[in-house]
């Protein structure tokens, strides 16, 4: 909830022609800025010692501070401060050594204090940038305005009783990092990729678990539309969008809604809207006109937060390799294409899996087995890499068997499903099921002799077209149960036919 | 800065304080007196003076990230006018 000013500094990108949305009166450009709430992966809350774990019995993870009891005083969690700084450093952002907590005042049943402790005027992290790989292959820089620390609210449950709302404060007081972008995003696809890239970054940094099902990452998406070359239009804020796909759907729906209103001669009212995942539509949240008068003021219970530059430097020195750097290294070290490297580093688990399997092996072959066969199976069964029945070590062993000629690629595709079923080492499966490649030329030579004797027409054909040996290879594969080595087959055929 | 009855009505509503209509004028007068004192304070030249954030020279204490509190749902809802199954129960809030 940040007021953005100085339009000239803000308006620095133009959409590509193919990103424009066609309307009845011409093309429209979509403008998006996002505020992402990422829950800090802490054990306890931002200002109390109650558990920050997801779920739990109603009001079990609540201290008297989180319940807003009179006389209770907040004490700041050092780990949460460190994670905000880490996230800022990961975005190459300015770390503010002096920041301050403010009270944001509003009344709602799940906010027992009557205010949220947030950072309004002096956030802990200032301007940075996130480079986002887009589907077009283009990498766009999305500027970060700020990151501040704040408390989460509790949870209101409206469907347990037709006449009452139930309130659970377990989430109340959990630490959130609000990561605010500048309005540099120009399409639903860019918005979705920004959210995905930011999630990957916080997971690399370990500052947020990125678990969208548990609400660890939620986006408020600000959308407006304009005719290209004109100033920004009035924006609407779509609250609490909790998946990459919904971000894209919400932006598309909201842009179309605004375009229809404007083309009918109407005007856009700046308002907060909700995205309904069932209908794919956004709708207005009914709110009083003064609902956004938050009357911020410095929280008198908390002194300003002052950081040592040496402490910040130590955090910086402890940062892991980040996605951008890893992508460059994967290209240089393993010879991967920009696309393949981007797919692998998009998720820390896949990057780690790949590296464990590819070390000292044919990295491109590992990449292809991992992204085509393994990811294909995982996607089909709606599983993540963490649940993979095939470990990185086993996948690497399979590639070894192909590389050293023990089996060919075709047999490997039979071995792979058996690895998924049994979890056994590929060599064990190959030996148990007698799948070793036939490199004994004796059997192959005998088969070729028999084929030559029985098929003089094919012999003639092969002599005319020595490059078209598909029929011969097929016959030999059939005769050897698919276990013949393609290299050996070709050699024997050519020798026997005198090609 | 002077406040009028309308401002008082609005601030009272934001703070969820019920003030009868006939009290608003009187309250506006009281608030204006307080704001007058603030205006007097504002006359003091504080150029180059750091804002005082604490009466004693001290820094913000920080705590380690350990779970040391919670598991007291009964105590948490003990004073609530209504509760059920460990939840606070409040009048229906419709979004």
PDB file of C-alpha atoms in Angstrom, chain A residues 151-442:
ATOM      1  CA  UNK A 151       2.843  -8.159  11.011  1.00  0.00           C
ATOM      2  CA  UNK A 152       0.322 -10.466   9.392  1.00  0.00           C
ATOM      3  CA  UNK A 153      -3.290 -10.304  10.571  1.00  0.00           C
ATOM      4  CA  UNK A 154      -5.328 -13.198  11.960  1.00  0.00           C
ATOM      5  CA  UNK A 155      -7.824 -15.215   9.978  1.00  0.00           C
ATOM      6  CA  UNK A 156     -11.555 -14.590   9.742  1.00  0.00           C
ATOM      7  CA  UNK A 157     -13.652 -17.636   8.934  1.00  0.00           C
ATOM      8  CA  UNK A 158     -17.046 -16.780   7.493  1.00  0.00           C
ATOM      9  CA  UNK A 159     -18.500 -20.188   6.687  1.00  0.00           C
ATOM     10  CA  UNK A 160     -18.618 -21.960  10.061  1.00  0.00           C
ATOM     11  CA  UNK A 161     -21.750 -20.143  11.203  1.00  0.00           C
ATOM     12  CA  UNK A 162     -24.403 -18.362   9.112  1.00  0.00           C
ATOM     13  CA  UNK A 163     -24.755 -15.536  11.662  1.00  0.00           C
ATOM     14  CA  UNK A 164     -21.221 -15.124  13.013  1.00  0.00           C
ATOM     15  CA  UNK A 165     -17.592 -14.834  11.959  1.00  0.00           C
ATOM     16  CA  UNK A 166     -14.989 -17.005  13.701  1.00  0.00           C
ATOM     17  CA  UNK A 167     -11.540 -15.546  14.349  1.00  0.00           C
ATOM     18  CA  UNK A 168      -8.304 -17.510  14.690  1.00  0.00           C
ATOM     19  CA  UNK A 169      -5.220 -15.456  15.597  1.00  0.00           C
ATOM     20  CA  UNK A 170      -2.585 -18.133  14.856  1.00  0.00           C
ATOM     21  CA  UNK A 171      -1.358 -16.117  11.866  1.00  0.00           C
ATOM     22  CA  UNK A 172      -1.605 -12.833  13.761  1.00  0.00           C
ATOM     23  CA  UNK A 173       1.838 -11.321  14.223  1.00  0.00           C
ATOM     24  CA  UNK A 174       3.699 -13.614  11.813  1.00  0.00           C
ATOM     25  CA  UNK A 175       6.469 -11.712  10.023  1.00  0.00           C
ATOM     26  CA  UNK A 176       5.826 -10.614   6.458  1.00  0.00           C
ATOM     27  CA  UNK A 177       8.185  -8.991   3.998  1.00  0.00           C
ATOM     28  CA  UNK A 178       6.189  -6.751   1.681  1.00  0.00           C
ATOM     29  CA  UNK A 179       8.162  -6.525  -1.553  1.00  0.00           C
ATOM     30  CA  UNK A 180       6.908  -3.620  -3.659  1.00  0.00           C
ATOM     31  CA  UNK A 181       7.735  -3.374  -7.366  1.00  0.00           C
ATOM     32  CA  UNK A 182       7.592  -0.293  -9.556  1.00  0.00           C
ATOM     33  CA  UNK A 183       4.965  -0.418 -12.321  1.00  0.00           C
ATOM     34  CA  UNK A 184       7.422  -1.917 -14.833  1.00  0.00           C
ATOM     35  CA  UNK A 185       5.318  -4.939 -15.849  1.00  0.00           C
ATOM     36  CA  UNK A 186       3.464  -4.817 -19.178  1.00  0.00           C
ATOM     37  CA  UNK A 187       1.490  -8.050 -19.562  1.00  0.00           C
ATOM     38  CA  UNK A 188      -0.137 -10.872 -17.623  1.00  0.00           C
ATOM     39  CA  UNK A 189       2.675 -13.179 -18.719  1.00  0.00           C
ATOM     40  CA  UNK A 190       5.335 -10.781 -17.363  1.00  0.00           C
ATOM     41  CA  UNK A 191       3.363 -10.464 -14.110  1.00  0.00           C
ATOM     42  CA  UNK A 192       3.226 -14.244 -13.689  1.00  0.00           C
ATOM     43  CA  UNK A 193       6.943 -14.593 -14.465  1.00  0.00           C
ATOM     44  CA  UNK A 194       7.808 -11.795 -12.034  1.00  0.00           C
ATOM     45  CA  UNK A 195       5.934 -13.609  -9.252  1.00  0.00           C
ATOM     46  CA  UNK A 196       7.574 -16.925 -10.197  1.00  0.00           C
ATOM     47  CA  UNK A 197      11.072 -15.398 -10.331  1.00  0.00           C
ATOM     48  CA  UNK A 198      10.618 -13.637  -7.001  1.00  0.00           C
ATOM     49  CA  UNK A 199       9.449 -16.917  -5.451  1.00  0.00           C
ATOM     50  CA  UNK A 200      12.506 -18.714  -6.823  1.00  0.00           C
ATOM     51  CA  UNK A 201      14.763 -15.996  -5.376  1.00  0.00           C
ATOM     52  CA  UNK A 202      13.344 -16.112  -1.826  1.00  0.00           C
ATOM     53  CA  UNK A 203      13.569 -19.905  -1.926  1.00  0.00           C
ATOM     54  CA  UNK A 204      17.232 -19.719  -2.976  1.00  0.00           C
ATOM     55  CA  UNK A 205      17.851 -17.253  -0.180  1.00  0.00           C
ATOM     56  CA  UNK A 206      15.868 -19.378   2.289  1.00  0.00           C
ATOM     57  CA  UNK A 207      14.051 -16.279   3.548  1.00  0.00           C
ATOM     58  CA  UNK A 208      10.540 -17.560   2.673  1.00  0.00           C
ATOM     59  CA  UNK A 209       9.419 -21.106   1.871  1.00  0.00           C
ATOM     60  CA  UNK A 210       7.297 -19.865  -1.048  1.00  0.00           C
ATOM     61  CA  UNK A 211       4.488 -22.272  -0.139  1.00  0.00           C
ATOM     62  CA  UNK A 212       1.497 -20.743  -1.927  1.00  0.00           C
ATOM     63  CA  UNK A 213      -1.023 -23.323  -0.653  1.00  0.00           C
ATOM     64  CA  UNK A 214      -0.277 -22.203   2.894  1.00  0.00           C
ATOM     65  CA  UNK A 215      -0.398 -18.524   1.912  1.00  0.00           C
ATOM     66  CA  UNK A 216       3.335 -17.950   2.448  1.00  0.00           C
ATOM     67  CA  UNK A 217       3.342 -15.801  -0.704  1.00  0.00           C
ATOM     68  CA  UNK A 218       0.430 -13.604  -1.746  1.00  0.00           C
ATOM     69  CA  UNK A 219       0.386 -10.837  -4.315  1.00  0.00           C
ATOM     70  CA  UNK A 220      -1.573  -7.603  -4.444  1.00  0.00           C
ATOM     71  CA  UNK A 221      -1.656  -6.784  -8.148  1.00  0.00           C
ATOM     72  CA  UNK A 222      -2.111  -3.173  -9.296  1.00  0.00           C
ATOM     73  CA  UNK A 223      -3.525  -3.006 -12.814  1.00  0.00           C
ATOM     74  CA  UNK A 224      -4.268  -0.068 -15.095  1.00  0.00           C
ATOM     75  CA  UNK A 225      -4.572   0.370 -18.851  1.00  0.00           C
ATOM     76  CA  UNK A 226      -3.722   3.183 -21.259  1.00  0.00           C
ATOM     77  CA  UNK A 227      -3.414   3.975 -24.929  1.00  0.00           C
ATOM     78  CA  UNK A 228       0.297   3.618 -25.837  1.00  0.00           C
ATOM     79  CA  UNK A 229       2.202   6.866 -25.397  1.00  0.00           C
ATOM     80  CA  UNK A 230      -0.312   8.420 -22.978  1.00  0.00           C
ATOM     81  CA  UNK A 231       0.067   8.820 -19.184  1.00  0.00           C
ATOM     82  CA  UNK A 232      -0.823   5.964 -16.794  1.00  0.00           C
ATOM     83  CA  UNK A 233      -4.541   5.390 -16.217  1.00  0.00           C
ATOM     84  CA  UNK A 234      -6.298   4.957 -12.868  1.00  0.00           C
ATOM     85  CA  UNK A 235      -5.356   1.661 -11.247  1.00  0.00           C
ATOM     86  CA  UNK A 236      -7.272  -0.958  -9.317  1.00  0.00           C
ATOM     87  CA  UNK A 237      -5.632  -3.172  -6.713  1.00  0.00           C
ATOM     88  CA  UNK A 238      -6.495  -6.872  -6.758  1.00  0.00           C
ATOM     89  CA  UNK A 239      -5.826  -8.283  -3.290  1.00  0.00           C
ATOM     90  CA  UNK A 240      -4.387 -11.591  -2.128  1.00  0.00           C
ATOM     91  CA  UNK A 241      -3.763 -13.470  -5.364  1.00  0.00           C
ATOM     92  CA  UNK A 242      -1.984 -16.662  -4.346  1.00  0.00           C
ATOM     93  CA  UNK A 243      -0.670 -18.439  -7.444  1.00  0.00           C
ATOM     94  CA  UNK A 244       1.293 -17.673 -10.583  1.00  0.00           C
ATOM     95  CA  UNK A 245      -1.607 -18.775 -12.756  1.00  0.00           C
ATOM     96  CA  UNK A 246      -4.136 -16.641 -10.869  1.00  0.00           C
ATOM     97  CA  UNK A 247      -1.858 -13.607 -11.200  1.00  0.00           C
ATOM     98  CA  UNK A 248      -1.996 -13.990 -14.988  1.00  0.00           C
ATOM     99  CA  UNK A 249      -5.762 -14.619 -15.036  1.00  0.00           C
ATOM    100  CA  UNK A 250      -6.458 -11.679 -12.711  1.00  0.00           C
ATOM    101  CA  UNK A 251      -4.407  -9.254 -14.829  1.00  0.00           C
ATOM    102  CA  UNK A 252      -6.073 -10.385 -18.062  1.00  0.00           C
ATOM    103  CA  UNK A 253      -9.574 -10.190 -16.639  1.00  0.00           C
ATOM    104  CA  UNK A 254      -9.016  -6.839 -14.936  1.00  0.00           C
ATOM    105  CA  UNK A 255      -7.420  -5.248 -18.031  1.00  0.00           C
ATOM    106  CA  UNK A 256     -10.364  -6.326 -20.198  1.00  0.00           C
ATOM    107  CA  UNK A 257     -12.853  -5.048 -17.637  1.00  0.00           C
ATOM    108  CA  UNK A 258     -11.174  -1.643 -17.548  1.00  0.00           C
ATOM    109  CA  UNK A 259     -10.904  -1.443 -21.347  1.00  0.00           C
ATOM    110  CA  UNK A 260     -14.635  -2.183 -21.714  1.00  0.00           C
ATOM    111  CA  UNK A 261     -15.541   0.555 -19.220  1.00  0.00           C
ATOM    112  CA  UNK A 262     -13.262   3.098 -20.903  1.00  0.00           C
ATOM    113  CA  UNK A 263     -14.450   2.251 -24.413  1.00  0.00           C
ATOM    114  CA  UNK A 264     -18.063   2.642 -23.253  1.00  0.00           C
ATOM    115  CA  UNK A 265     -17.143   6.202 -22.226  1.00  0.00           C
ATOM    116  CA  UNK A 266     -16.885   5.427 -18.502  1.00  0.00           C
ATOM    117  CA  UNK A 267     -14.097   6.121 -16.010  1.00  0.00           C
ATOM    118  CA  UNK A 268     -12.159   3.792 -13.712  1.00  0.00           C
ATOM    119  CA  UNK A 269     -12.654   4.276  -9.979  1.00  0.00           C
ATOM    120  CA  UNK A 270      -9.546   3.565  -7.934  1.00  0.00           C
ATOM    121  CA  UNK A 271     -10.595   0.692  -5.679  1.00  0.00           C
ATOM    122  CA  UNK A 272      -9.615  -2.599  -4.100  1.00  0.00           C
ATOM    123  CA  UNK A 273     -10.938  -5.729  -5.810  1.00  0.00           C
ATOM    124  CA  UNK A 274     -10.963  -9.443  -5.107  1.00  0.00           C
ATOM    125  CA  UNK A 275     -10.097 -12.163  -7.616  1.00  0.00           C
ATOM    126  CA  UNK A 276     -12.635 -14.978  -7.487  1.00  0.00           C
ATOM    127  CA  UNK A 277     -10.827 -18.196  -8.423  1.00  0.00           C
ATOM    128  CA  UNK A 278     -14.126 -19.949  -9.194  1.00  0.00           C
ATOM    129  CA  UNK A 279     -15.314 -17.475 -11.839  1.00  0.00           C
ATOM    130  CA  UNK A 280     -11.934 -16.052 -12.927  1.00  0.00           C
ATOM    131  CA  UNK A 281     -13.412 -12.557 -12.412  1.00  0.00           C
ATOM    132  CA  UNK A 282     -12.510  -9.664 -10.136  1.00  0.00           C
ATOM    133  CA  UNK A 283     -15.137  -7.923  -8.035  1.00  0.00           C
ATOM    134  CA  UNK A 284     -15.209  -4.806  -5.919  1.00  0.00           C
ATOM    135  CA  UNK A 285     -14.653  -5.176  -2.175  1.00  0.00           C
ATOM    136  CA  UNK A 286     -17.365  -3.117  -0.549  1.00  0.00           C
ATOM    137  CA  UNK A 287     -15.536  -0.619   1.593  1.00  0.00           C
ATOM    138  CA  UNK A 288     -16.267   2.717   3.193  1.00  0.00           C
ATOM    139  CA  UNK A 289     -14.658   5.689   1.520  1.00  0.00           C
ATOM    140  CA  UNK A 290     -12.485   6.478   4.541  1.00  0.00           C
ATOM    141  CA  UNK A 291     -11.374   2.846   4.983  1.00  0.00           C
ATOM    142  CA  UNK A 292      -7.930   3.735   3.676  1.00  0.00           C
ATOM    143  CA  UNK A 293      -7.271   6.535   6.144  1.00  0.00           C
ATOM    144  CA  UNK A 294      -4.671   4.593   8.096  1.00  0.00           C
ATOM    145  CA  UNK A 295      -3.310   7.491  10.195  1.00  0.00           C
ATOM    146  CA  UNK A 296       0.236   6.103  10.304  1.00  0.00           C
ATOM    147  CA  UNK A 297       2.461   7.261  13.127  1.00  0.00           C
ATOM    148  CA  UNK A 298       5.740   5.964  14.642  1.00  0.00           C
ATOM    149  CA  UNK A 299       5.093   3.065  17.030  1.00  0.00           C
ATOM    150  CA  UNK A 300       5.985   4.435  20.474  1.00  0.00           C
ATOM    151  CA  UNK A 301       6.614   0.878  21.760  1.00  0.00           C
ATOM    152  CA  UNK A 302       9.583   0.394  19.431  1.00  0.00           C
ATOM    153  CA  UNK A 303      12.809   2.320  19.035  1.00  0.00           C
ATOM    154  CA  UNK A 304      14.197   2.867  15.531  1.00  0.00           C
ATOM    155  CA  UNK A 305      15.941  -0.207  14.106  1.00  0.00           C
ATOM    156  CA  UNK A 306      19.653   0.498  13.614  1.00  0.00           C
ATOM    157  CA  UNK A 307      21.892  -1.991  11.796  1.00  0.00           C
ATOM    158  CA  UNK A 308      25.678  -2.280  11.723  1.00  0.00           C
ATOM    159  CA  UNK A 309      27.228  -2.138   8.269  1.00  0.00           C
ATOM    160  CA  UNK A 310      29.542  -4.974   9.378  1.00  0.00           C
ATOM    161  CA  UNK A 311      26.516  -7.172  10.178  1.00  0.00           C
ATOM    162  CA  UNK A 312      25.002  -6.418   6.762  1.00  0.00           C
ATOM    163  CA  UNK A 313      28.349  -7.197   5.103  1.00  0.00           C
ATOM    164  CA  UNK A 314      28.510 -10.550   6.913  1.00  0.00           C
ATOM    165  CA  UNK A 315      25.033 -11.430   5.625  1.00  0.00           C
ATOM    166  CA  UNK A 316      26.107 -10.420   2.131  1.00  0.00           C
ATOM    167  CA  UNK A 317      29.151 -12.681   2.357  1.00  0.00           C
ATOM    168  CA  UNK A 318      26.910 -15.604   3.311  1.00  0.00           C
ATOM    169  CA  UNK A 319      24.523 -15.327   0.331  1.00  0.00           C
ATOM    170  CA  UNK A 320      24.280 -18.499  -1.767  1.00  0.00           C
ATOM    171  CA  UNK A 321      24.778 -18.510  -5.534  1.00  0.00           C
ATOM    172  CA  UNK A 322      21.669 -16.782  -6.907  1.00  0.00           C
ATOM    173  CA  UNK A 323      19.646 -17.821  -9.971  1.00  0.00           C
ATOM    174  CA  UNK A 324      21.215 -15.286 -12.386  1.00  0.00           C
ATOM    175  CA  UNK A 325      24.774 -16.313 -11.530  1.00  0.00           C
ATOM    176  CA  UNK A 326      23.881 -20.012 -11.531  1.00  0.00           C
ATOM    177  CA  UNK A 327      22.322 -19.669 -14.988  1.00  0.00           C
ATOM    178  CA  UNK A 328      25.525 -18.153 -16.378  1.00  0.00           C
ATOM    179  CA  UNK A 329      27.617 -20.882 -14.755  1.00  0.00           C
ATOM    180  CA  UNK A 330      25.394 -23.703 -16.060  1.00  0.00           C
ATOM    181  CA  UNK A 331      25.848 -22.356 -19.584  1.00  0.00           C
ATOM    182  CA  UNK A 332      29.622 -22.028 -19.244  1.00  0.00           C
ATOM    183  CA  UNK A 333      30.326 -25.158 -17.195  1.00  0.00           C
ATOM    184  CA  UNK A 334      27.848 -27.623 -18.698  1.00  0.00           C
ATOM    185  CA  UNK A 335      27.359 -26.145 -22.170  1.00  0.00           C
ATOM    186  CA  UNK A 336      23.602 -25.789 -21.704  1.00  0.00           C
ATOM    187  CA  UNK A 337      21.493 -23.476 -23.867  1.00  0.00           C
ATOM    188  CA  UNK A 338      20.132 -20.283 -22.299  1.00  0.00           C
ATOM    189  CA  UNK A 339      16.667 -21.839 -22.335  1.00  0.00           C
ATOM    190  CA  UNK A 340      17.715 -25.108 -20.652  1.00  0.00           C
ATOM    191  CA  UNK A 341      19.744 -23.249 -18.031  1.00  0.00           C
ATOM    192  CA  UNK A 342      16.787 -20.952 -17.259  1.00  0.00           C
ATOM    193  CA  UNK A 343      14.409 -23.917 -16.840  1.00  0.00           C
ATOM    194  CA  UNK A 344      16.796 -25.633 -14.415  1.00  0.00           C
ATOM    195  CA  UNK A 345      17.635 -22.631 -12.230  1.00  0.00           C
ATOM    196  CA  UNK A 346      14.001 -21.478 -12.002  1.00  0.00           C
ATOM    197  CA  UNK A 347      13.729 -23.792  -9.024  1.00  0.00           C
ATOM    198  CA  UNK A 348      16.530 -24.414  -6.553  1.00  0.00           C
ATOM    199  CA  UNK A 349      15.558 -28.071  -6.164  1.00  0.00           C
ATOM    200  CA  UNK A 350      15.877 -28.729  -9.919  1.00  0.00           C
ATOM    201  CA  UNK A 351      19.177 -26.890 -10.131  1.00  0.00           C
ATOM    202  CA  UNK A 352      20.591 -28.922  -7.231  1.00  0.00           C
ATOM    203  CA  UNK A 353      19.208 -32.195  -8.662  1.00  0.00           C
ATOM    204  CA  UNK A 354      20.707 -31.457 -12.065  1.00  0.00           C
ATOM    205  CA  UNK A 355      24.087 -30.600 -10.644  1.00  0.00           C
ATOM    206  CA  UNK A 356      24.200 -33.726  -8.496  1.00  0.00           C
ATOM    207  CA  UNK A 357      23.343 -35.881 -11.534  1.00  0.00           C
ATOM    208  CA  UNK A 358      25.492 -34.054 -14.097  1.00  0.00           C
ATOM    209  CA  UNK A 359      28.826 -33.780 -12.267  1.00  0.00           C
ATOM    210  CA  UNK A 360      31.418 -35.593 -14.393  1.00  0.00           C
ATOM    211  CA  UNK A 361      28.808 -36.817 -16.895  1.00  0.00           C
ATOM    212  CA  UNK A 362      27.323 -35.887 -20.270  1.00  0.00           C
ATOM    213  CA  UNK A 363      25.433 -32.857 -18.922  1.00  0.00           C
ATOM    214  CA  UNK A 364      23.236 -32.377 -21.973  1.00  0.00           C
ATOM    215  CA  UNK A 365      22.123 -36.003 -21.808  1.00  0.00           C
ATOM    216  CA  UNK A 366      21.408 -35.607 -18.083  1.00  0.00           C
ATOM    217  CA  UNK A 367      19.423 -32.437 -18.814  1.00  0.00           C
ATOM    218  CA  UNK A 368      17.353 -34.160 -21.457  1.00  0.00           C
ATOM    219  CA  UNK A 369      16.584 -37.216 -19.297  1.00  0.00           C
ATOM    220  CA  UNK A 370      15.740 -34.959 -16.403  1.00  0.00           C
ATOM    221  CA  UNK A 371      13.543 -32.421 -18.187  1.00  0.00           C
ATOM    222  CA  UNK A 372      11.823 -34.758 -20.660  1.00  0.00           C
ATOM    223  CA  UNK A 373      11.454 -38.118 -18.919  1.00  0.00           C
ATOM    224  CA  UNK A 374      11.598 -37.284 -15.219  1.00  0.00           C
ATOM    225  CA  UNK A 375       9.737 -33.936 -15.312  1.00  0.00           C
ATOM    226  CA  UNK A 376       7.256 -35.509 -17.748  1.00  0.00           C
ATOM    227  CA  UNK A 377       6.479 -38.264 -15.273  1.00  0.00           C
ATOM    228  CA  UNK A 378       6.364 -35.900 -12.270  1.00  0.00           C
ATOM    229  CA  UNK A 379       4.006 -33.477 -14.045  1.00  0.00           C
ATOM    230  CA  UNK A 380       1.743 -36.285 -15.164  1.00  0.00           C
ATOM    231  CA  UNK A 381       1.486 -37.563 -11.607  1.00  0.00           C
ATOM    232  CA  UNK A 382       1.273 -34.078 -10.085  1.00  0.00           C
ATOM    233  CA  UNK A 383       4.389 -34.595  -7.982  1.00  0.00           C
ATOM    234  CA  UNK A 384       7.290 -32.315  -7.189  1.00  0.00           C
ATOM    235  CA  UNK A 385      10.965 -33.139  -7.520  1.00  0.00           C
ATOM    236  CA  UNK A 386      11.153 -33.611  -3.755  1.00  0.00           C
ATOM    237  CA  UNK A 387       8.837 -36.640  -4.137  1.00  0.00           C
ATOM    238  CA  UNK A 388      10.775 -38.097  -7.079  1.00  0.00           C
ATOM    239  CA  UNK A 389      11.188 -41.867  -6.815  1.00  0.00           C
ATOM    240  CA  UNK A 390      14.361 -41.530  -8.898  1.00  0.00           C
ATOM    241  CA  UNK A 391      17.249 -39.802  -7.140  1.00  0.00           C
ATOM    242  CA  UNK A 392      19.849 -37.642  -8.866  1.00  0.00           C
ATOM    243  CA  UNK A 393      22.424 -40.366  -8.283  1.00  0.00           C
ATOM    244  CA  UNK A 394      20.263 -43.027  -9.989  1.00  0.00           C
ATOM    245  CA  UNK A 395      19.504 -40.779 -12.958  1.00  0.00           C
ATOM    246  CA  UNK A 396      23.230 -40.148 -13.308  1.00  0.00           C
ATOM    247  CA  UNK A 397      23.893 -43.906 -13.277  1.00  0.00           C
ATOM    248  CA  UNK A 398      21.349 -44.391 -16.078  1.00  0.00           C
ATOM    249  CA  UNK A 399      23.161 -41.798 -18.173  1.00  0.00           C
ATOM    250  CA  UNK A 400      26.445 -43.597 -17.398  1.00  0.00           C
ATOM    251  CA  UNK A 401      25.007 -46.848 -18.793  1.00  0.00           C
ATOM    252  CA  UNK A 402      24.037 -45.058 -22.027  1.00  0.00           C
ATOM    253  CA  UNK A 403      27.369 -43.243 -22.282  1.00  0.00           C
ATOM    254  CA  UNK A 404      29.493 -46.358 -21.775  1.00  0.00           C
ATOM    255  CA  UNK A 405      27.441 -48.392 -24.268  1.00  0.00           C
ATOM    256  CA  UNK A 406      25.919 -50.849 -21.769  1.00  0.00           C
ATOM    257  CA  UNK A 407      22.440 -49.978 -23.036  1.00  0.00           C
ATOM    258  CA  UNK A 408      21.128 -47.815 -25.870  1.00  0.00           C
ATOM    259  CA  UNK A 409      18.658 -44.942 -25.592  1.00  0.00           C
ATOM    260  CA  UNK A 410      15.733 -47.126 -26.572  1.00  0.00           C
ATOM    261  CA  UNK A 411      16.403 -49.649 -23.806  1.00  0.00           C
ATOM    262  CA  UNK A 412      17.019 -46.789 -21.377  1.00  0.00           C
ATOM    263  CA  UNK A 413      13.412 -45.742 -21.950  1.00  0.00           C
ATOM    264  CA  UNK A 414      12.363 -49.210 -20.789  1.00  0.00           C
ATOM    265  CA  UNK A 415      14.685 -49.119 -17.798  1.00  0.00           C
ATOM    266  CA  UNK A 416      13.472 -45.694 -16.618  1.00  0.00           C
ATOM    267  CA  UNK A 417       9.867 -46.703 -15.746  1.00  0.00           C
ATOM    268  CA  UNK A 418      11.262 -49.740 -13.912  1.00  0.00           C
ATOM    269  CA  UNK A 419      13.483 -47.367 -11.899  1.00  0.00           C
ATOM    270  CA  UNK A 420      10.381 -45.358 -10.958  1.00  0.00           C
ATOM    271  CA  UNK A 421       8.490 -48.506  -9.947  1.00  0.00           C
ATOM    272  CA  UNK A 422      11.253 -50.168  -7.968  1.00  0.00           C
ATOM    273  CA  UNK A 423      13.686 -47.411  -7.007  1.00  0.00           C
ATOM    274  CA  UNK A 424      16.448 -49.889  -7.953  1.00  0.00           C
ATOM    275  CA  UNK A 425      19.763 -48.885  -9.492  1.00  0.00           C
ATOM    276  CA  UNK A 426      19.573 -48.979 -13.313  1.00  0.00           C
ATOM    277  CA  UNK A 427      22.450 -51.477 -13.584  1.00  0.00           C
ATOM    278  CA  UNK A 428      20.608 -53.878 -11.262  1.00  0.00           C
ATOM    279  CA  UNK A 429      17.512 -53.638 -13.467  1.00  0.00           C
ATOM    280  CA  UNK A 430      19.510 -54.105 -16.665  1.00  0.00           C
ATOM    281  CA  UNK A 431      21.239 -57.212 -15.345  1.00  0.00           C
ATOM    282  CA  UNK A 432      18.120 -58.701 -13.774  1.00  0.00           C
ATOM    283  CA  UNK A 433      16.076 -58.281 -16.941  1.00  0.00           C
ATOM    284  CA  UNK A 434      18.850 -59.131 -19.396  1.00  0.00           C
ATOM    285  CA  UNK A 435      18.691 -55.771 -21.169  1.00  0.00           C
ATOM    286  CA  UNK A 436      22.412 -55.359 -21.875  1.00  0.00           C
ATOM    287  CA  UNK A 437      23.203 -54.099 -25.305  1.00  0.00           C
ATOM    288  CA  UNK A 438      24.134 -56.830 -27.797  1.00  0.00           C
ATOM    289  CA  UNK A 439      27.658 -55.934 -28.808  1.00  0.00           C
ATOM    290  CA  UNK A 440      28.532 -59.507 -29.763  1.00  0.00           C
ATOM    291  CA  UNK A 441      28.856 -59.109 -33.532  1.00  0.00           C
ATOM    292  CA  UNK A 442      28.455 -62.882 -34.060  1.00  0.00           C
TER     293      UNK A 442
END
